[in-house]
PDB file of C-alpha atoms and ligand atoms in Angstrom:
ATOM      1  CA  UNK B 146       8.560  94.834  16.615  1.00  0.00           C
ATOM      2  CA  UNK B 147       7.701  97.819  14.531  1.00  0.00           C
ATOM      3  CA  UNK B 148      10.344  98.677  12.369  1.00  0.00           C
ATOM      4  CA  UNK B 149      10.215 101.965  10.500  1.00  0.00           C
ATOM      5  CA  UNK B 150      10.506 101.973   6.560  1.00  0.00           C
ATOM      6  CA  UNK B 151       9.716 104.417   4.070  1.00  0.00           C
ATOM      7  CA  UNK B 152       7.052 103.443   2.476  1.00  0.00           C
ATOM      8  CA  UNK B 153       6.556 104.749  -0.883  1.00  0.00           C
ATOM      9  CA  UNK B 154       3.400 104.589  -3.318  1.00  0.00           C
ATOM     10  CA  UNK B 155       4.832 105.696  -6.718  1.00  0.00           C
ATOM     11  CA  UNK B 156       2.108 106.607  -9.704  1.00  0.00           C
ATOM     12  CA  UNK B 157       2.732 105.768 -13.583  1.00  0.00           C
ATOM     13  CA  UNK B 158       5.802 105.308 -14.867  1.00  0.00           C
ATOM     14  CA  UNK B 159       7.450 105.325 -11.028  1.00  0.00           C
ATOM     15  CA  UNK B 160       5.069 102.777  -9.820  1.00  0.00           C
ATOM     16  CA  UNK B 161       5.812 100.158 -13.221  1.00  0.00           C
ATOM     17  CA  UNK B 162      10.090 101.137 -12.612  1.00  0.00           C
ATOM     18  CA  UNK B 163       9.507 100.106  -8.802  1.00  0.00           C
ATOM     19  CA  UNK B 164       7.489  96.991 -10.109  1.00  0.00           C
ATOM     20  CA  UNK B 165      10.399  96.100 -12.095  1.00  0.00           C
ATOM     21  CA  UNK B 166      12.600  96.433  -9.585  1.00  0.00           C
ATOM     22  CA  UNK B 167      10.880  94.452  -7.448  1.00  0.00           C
ATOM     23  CA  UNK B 168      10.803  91.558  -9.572  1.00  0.00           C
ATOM     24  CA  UNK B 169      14.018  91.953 -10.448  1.00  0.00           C
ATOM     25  CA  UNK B 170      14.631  91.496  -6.416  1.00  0.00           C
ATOM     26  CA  UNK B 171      12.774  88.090  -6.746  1.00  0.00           C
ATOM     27  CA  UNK B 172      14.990  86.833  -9.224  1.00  0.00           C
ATOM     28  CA  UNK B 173      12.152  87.166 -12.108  1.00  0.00           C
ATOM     29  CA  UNK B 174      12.655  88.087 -15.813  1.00  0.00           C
ATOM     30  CA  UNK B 175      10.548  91.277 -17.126  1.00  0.00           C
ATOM     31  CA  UNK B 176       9.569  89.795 -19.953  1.00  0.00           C
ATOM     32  CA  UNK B 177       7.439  91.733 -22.867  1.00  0.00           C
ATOM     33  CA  UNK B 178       4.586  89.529 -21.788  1.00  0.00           C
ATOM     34  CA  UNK B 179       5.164  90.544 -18.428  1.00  0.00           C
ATOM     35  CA  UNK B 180       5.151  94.248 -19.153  1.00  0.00           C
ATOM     36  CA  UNK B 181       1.946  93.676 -20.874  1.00  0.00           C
ATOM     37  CA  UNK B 182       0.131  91.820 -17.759  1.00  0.00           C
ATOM     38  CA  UNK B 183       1.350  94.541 -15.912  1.00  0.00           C
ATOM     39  CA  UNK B 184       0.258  97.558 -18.168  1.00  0.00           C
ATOM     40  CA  UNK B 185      -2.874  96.396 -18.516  1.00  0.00           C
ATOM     41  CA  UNK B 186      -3.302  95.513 -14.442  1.00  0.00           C
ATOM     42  CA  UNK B 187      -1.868  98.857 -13.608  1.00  0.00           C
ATOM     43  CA  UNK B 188      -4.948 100.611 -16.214  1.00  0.00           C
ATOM     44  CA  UNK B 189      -7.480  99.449 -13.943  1.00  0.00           C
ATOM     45  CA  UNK B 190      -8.566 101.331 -10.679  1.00  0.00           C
ATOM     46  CA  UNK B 191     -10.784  98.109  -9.745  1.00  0.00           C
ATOM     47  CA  UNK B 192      -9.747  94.643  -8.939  1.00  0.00           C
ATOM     48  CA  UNK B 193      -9.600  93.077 -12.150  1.00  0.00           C
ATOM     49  CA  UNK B 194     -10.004  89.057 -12.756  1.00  0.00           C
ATOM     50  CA  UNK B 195      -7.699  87.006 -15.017  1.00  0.00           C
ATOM     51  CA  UNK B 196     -10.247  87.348 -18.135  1.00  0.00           C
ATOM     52  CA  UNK B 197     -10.755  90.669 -17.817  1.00  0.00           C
ATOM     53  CA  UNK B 198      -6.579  91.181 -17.953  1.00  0.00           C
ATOM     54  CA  UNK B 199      -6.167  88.307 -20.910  1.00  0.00           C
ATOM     55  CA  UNK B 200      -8.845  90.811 -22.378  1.00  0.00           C
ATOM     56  CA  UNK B 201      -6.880  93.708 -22.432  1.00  0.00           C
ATOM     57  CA  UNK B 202      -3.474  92.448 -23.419  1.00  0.00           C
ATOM     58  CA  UNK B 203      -4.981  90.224 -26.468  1.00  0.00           C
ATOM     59  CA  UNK B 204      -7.047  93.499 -27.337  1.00  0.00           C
ATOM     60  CA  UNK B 205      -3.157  95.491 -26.690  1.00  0.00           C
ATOM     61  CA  UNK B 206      -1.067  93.130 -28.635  1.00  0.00           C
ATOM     62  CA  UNK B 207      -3.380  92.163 -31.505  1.00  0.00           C
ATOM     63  CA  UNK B 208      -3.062  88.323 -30.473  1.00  0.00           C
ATOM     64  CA  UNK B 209      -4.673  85.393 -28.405  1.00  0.00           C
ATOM     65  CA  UNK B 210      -3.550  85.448 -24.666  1.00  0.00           C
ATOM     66  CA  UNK B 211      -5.549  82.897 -23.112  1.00  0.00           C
ATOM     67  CA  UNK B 212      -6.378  83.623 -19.387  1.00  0.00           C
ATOM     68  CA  UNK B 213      -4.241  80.331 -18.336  1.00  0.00           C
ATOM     69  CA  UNK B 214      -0.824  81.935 -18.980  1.00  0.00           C
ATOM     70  CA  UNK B 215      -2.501  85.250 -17.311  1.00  0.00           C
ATOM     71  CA  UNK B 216      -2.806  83.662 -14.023  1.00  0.00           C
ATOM     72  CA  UNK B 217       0.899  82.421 -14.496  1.00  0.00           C
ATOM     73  CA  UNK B 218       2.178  85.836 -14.439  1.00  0.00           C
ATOM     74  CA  UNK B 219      -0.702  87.007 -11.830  1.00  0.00           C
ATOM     75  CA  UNK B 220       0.458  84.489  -9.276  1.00  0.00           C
ATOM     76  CA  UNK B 221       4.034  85.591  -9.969  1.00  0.00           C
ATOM     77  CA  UNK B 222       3.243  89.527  -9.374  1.00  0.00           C
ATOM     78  CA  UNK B 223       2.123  88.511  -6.047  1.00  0.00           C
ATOM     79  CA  UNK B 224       4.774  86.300  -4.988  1.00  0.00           C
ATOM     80  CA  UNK B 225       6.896  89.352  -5.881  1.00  0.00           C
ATOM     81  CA  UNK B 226       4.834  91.511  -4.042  1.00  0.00           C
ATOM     82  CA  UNK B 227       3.941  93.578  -7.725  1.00  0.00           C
ATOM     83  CA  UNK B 228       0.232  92.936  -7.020  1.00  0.00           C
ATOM     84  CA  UNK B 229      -2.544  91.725  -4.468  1.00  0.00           C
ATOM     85  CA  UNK B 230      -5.236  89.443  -4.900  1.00  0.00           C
ATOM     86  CA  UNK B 231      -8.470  90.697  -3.692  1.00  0.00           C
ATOM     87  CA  UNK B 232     -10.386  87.294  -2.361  1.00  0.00           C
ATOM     88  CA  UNK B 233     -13.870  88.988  -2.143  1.00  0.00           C
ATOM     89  CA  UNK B 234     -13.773  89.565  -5.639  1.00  0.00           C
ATOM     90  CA  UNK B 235     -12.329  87.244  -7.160  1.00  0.00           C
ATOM     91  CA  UNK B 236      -9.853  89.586  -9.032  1.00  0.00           C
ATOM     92  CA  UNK B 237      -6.298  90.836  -8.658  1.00  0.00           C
ATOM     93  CA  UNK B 238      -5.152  95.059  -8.137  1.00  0.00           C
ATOM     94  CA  UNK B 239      -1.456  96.387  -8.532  1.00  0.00           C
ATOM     95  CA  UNK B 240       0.306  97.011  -5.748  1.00  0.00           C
ATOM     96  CA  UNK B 241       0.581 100.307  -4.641  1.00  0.00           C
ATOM     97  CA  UNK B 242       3.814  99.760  -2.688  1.00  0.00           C
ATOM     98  CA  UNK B 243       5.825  97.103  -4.630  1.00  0.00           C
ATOM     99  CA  UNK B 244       8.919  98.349  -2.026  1.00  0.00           C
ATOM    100  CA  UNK B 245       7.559  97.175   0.829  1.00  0.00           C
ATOM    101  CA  UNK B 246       5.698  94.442   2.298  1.00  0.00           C
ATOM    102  CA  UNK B 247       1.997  94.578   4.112  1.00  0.00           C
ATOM    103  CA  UNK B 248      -1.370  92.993   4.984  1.00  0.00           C
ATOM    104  CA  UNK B 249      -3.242  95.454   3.073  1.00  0.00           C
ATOM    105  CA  UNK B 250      -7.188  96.246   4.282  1.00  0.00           C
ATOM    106  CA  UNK B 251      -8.938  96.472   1.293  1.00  0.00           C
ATOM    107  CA  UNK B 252     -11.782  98.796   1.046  1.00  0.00           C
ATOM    108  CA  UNK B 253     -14.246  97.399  -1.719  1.00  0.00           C
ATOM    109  CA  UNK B 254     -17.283  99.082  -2.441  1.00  0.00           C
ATOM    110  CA  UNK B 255     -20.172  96.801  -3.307  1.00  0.00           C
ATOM    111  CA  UNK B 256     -22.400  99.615  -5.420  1.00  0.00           C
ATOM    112  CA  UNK B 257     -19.171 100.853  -7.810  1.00  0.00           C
ATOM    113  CA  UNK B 258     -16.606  98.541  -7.390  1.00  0.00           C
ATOM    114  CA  UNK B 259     -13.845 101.168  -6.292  1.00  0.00           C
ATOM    115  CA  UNK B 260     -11.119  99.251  -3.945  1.00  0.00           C
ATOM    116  CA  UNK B 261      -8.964 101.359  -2.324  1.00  0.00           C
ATOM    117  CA  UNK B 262      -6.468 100.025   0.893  1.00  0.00           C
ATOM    118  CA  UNK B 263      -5.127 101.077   4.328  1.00  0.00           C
ATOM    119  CA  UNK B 264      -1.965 100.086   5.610  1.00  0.00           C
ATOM    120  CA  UNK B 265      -2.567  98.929   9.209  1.00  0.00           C
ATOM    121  CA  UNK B 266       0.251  97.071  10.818  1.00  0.00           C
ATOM    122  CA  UNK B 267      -1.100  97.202  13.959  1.00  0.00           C
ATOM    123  CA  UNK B 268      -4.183  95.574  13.275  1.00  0.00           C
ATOM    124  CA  UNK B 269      -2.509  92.829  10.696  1.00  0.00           C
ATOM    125  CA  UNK B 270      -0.245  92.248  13.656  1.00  0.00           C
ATOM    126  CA  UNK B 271      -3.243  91.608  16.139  1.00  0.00           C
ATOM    127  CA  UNK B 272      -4.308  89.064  13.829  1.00  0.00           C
ATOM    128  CA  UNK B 273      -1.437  87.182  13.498  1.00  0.00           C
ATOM    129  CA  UNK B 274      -0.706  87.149  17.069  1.00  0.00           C
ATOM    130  CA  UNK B 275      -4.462  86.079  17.985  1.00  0.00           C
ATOM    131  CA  UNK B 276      -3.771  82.922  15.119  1.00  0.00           C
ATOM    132  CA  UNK B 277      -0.098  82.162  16.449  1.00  0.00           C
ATOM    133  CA  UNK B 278      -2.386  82.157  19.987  1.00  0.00           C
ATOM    134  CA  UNK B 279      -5.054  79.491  18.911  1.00  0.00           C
ATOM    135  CA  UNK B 280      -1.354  77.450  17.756  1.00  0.00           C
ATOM    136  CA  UNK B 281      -2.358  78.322  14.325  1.00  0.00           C
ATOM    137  CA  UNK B 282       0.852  79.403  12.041  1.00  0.00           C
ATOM    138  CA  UNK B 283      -0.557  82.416  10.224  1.00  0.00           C
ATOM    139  CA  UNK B 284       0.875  82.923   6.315  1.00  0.00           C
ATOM    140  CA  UNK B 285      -1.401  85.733   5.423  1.00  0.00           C
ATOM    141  CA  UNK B 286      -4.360  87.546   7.404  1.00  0.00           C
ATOM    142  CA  UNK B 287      -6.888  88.592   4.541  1.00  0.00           C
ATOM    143  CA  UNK B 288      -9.096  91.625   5.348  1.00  0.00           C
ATOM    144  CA  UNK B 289     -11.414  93.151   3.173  1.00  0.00           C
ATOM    145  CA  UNK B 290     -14.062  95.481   4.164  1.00  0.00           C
ATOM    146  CA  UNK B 291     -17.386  95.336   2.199  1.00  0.00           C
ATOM    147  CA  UNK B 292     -19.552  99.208   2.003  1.00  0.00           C
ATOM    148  CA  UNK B 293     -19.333 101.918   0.306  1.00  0.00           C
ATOM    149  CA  UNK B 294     -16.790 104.265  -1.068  1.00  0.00           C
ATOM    150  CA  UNK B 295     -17.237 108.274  -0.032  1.00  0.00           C
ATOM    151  CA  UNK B 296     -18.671 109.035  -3.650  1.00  0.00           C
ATOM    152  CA  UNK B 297     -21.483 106.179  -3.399  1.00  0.00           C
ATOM    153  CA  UNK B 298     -22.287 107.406   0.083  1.00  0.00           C
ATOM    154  CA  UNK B 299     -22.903 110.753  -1.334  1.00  0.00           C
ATOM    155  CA  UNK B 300     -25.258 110.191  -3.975  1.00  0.00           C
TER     156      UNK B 300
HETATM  157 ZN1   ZN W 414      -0.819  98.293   1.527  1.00  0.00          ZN
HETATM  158 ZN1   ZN W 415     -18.526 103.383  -4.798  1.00  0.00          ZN
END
């Protein structure tokens, strides 16, 4: 059942030593390459696609990274629970808690593109239990809520 944990969203340098750790956990490498996927992931406050990243790090490092090899590393960050794939949008976001594991809500604005994310384990839960009901074995309950963000409400 519920099991308490403390559940920790680092910023800047805390967040990328926690994102380290985390991979080391899974057994990965942090390779330079890596760290570079990751900088340039971690720069971006909205979900951010594979091009967009390969962008960045071949703008960083002065060289050709082809988005291929980007999705390598993607796909790895969220096996190691170092990012989250948003589905809506196509795109990947870090991982604002790289220590601990949930089915993160996202929030995605549709006017500016902000994504922000609850934590609901009660809800995630529901979910599960509802597929595990229908005799469906659930991997991964995806919920993303389309709107808008308080600022674009505002104006
Ligand atoms: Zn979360
Ligand atoms: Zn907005």
């Amino acid at each position: 059942m519920a099991h308490s944990h403390v559940h920790a969203e680092p910023h800047g340098e805390e967040l990328t030593s926690a994102a380290r750790a985390a991979m080391k956990r899974a057994g990965e490498q942090w390779t330079p390459m890596r760290a570079a996927v990751y900088a340039a992931l971690a720069a971006n406050e909205r979900p951010a696609s594979a091009y967009d990243i390969a962008e960045a790090v071949s703008r960083a490092e002065g060289r050709r990274v082809v988005a291929n090899s980007v999705y390598r590393i993607l796909d790895l960050f969220v096996a190691a629970n170092l990012a989250q794939r948003v589905e809506s949008a196509n795109a990947y976001i870090v991982n604002a808690h790289p220590g601990c594991l949930h089915d993160c809500i996202f929030l995605i604005c549709d006017r500016c593109g902000r994504t922000d994310h609850i934590d609901d384990d009660r809800i995630s839960q529901d979910l599960r239990g509802a597929a595990s009901a229908a005799g469906f074995a659930p991997v991964r309950p995806v919920v993303e809520v389309r709107g808008l963000c308080a600022a674009c409400t505002e104006s």
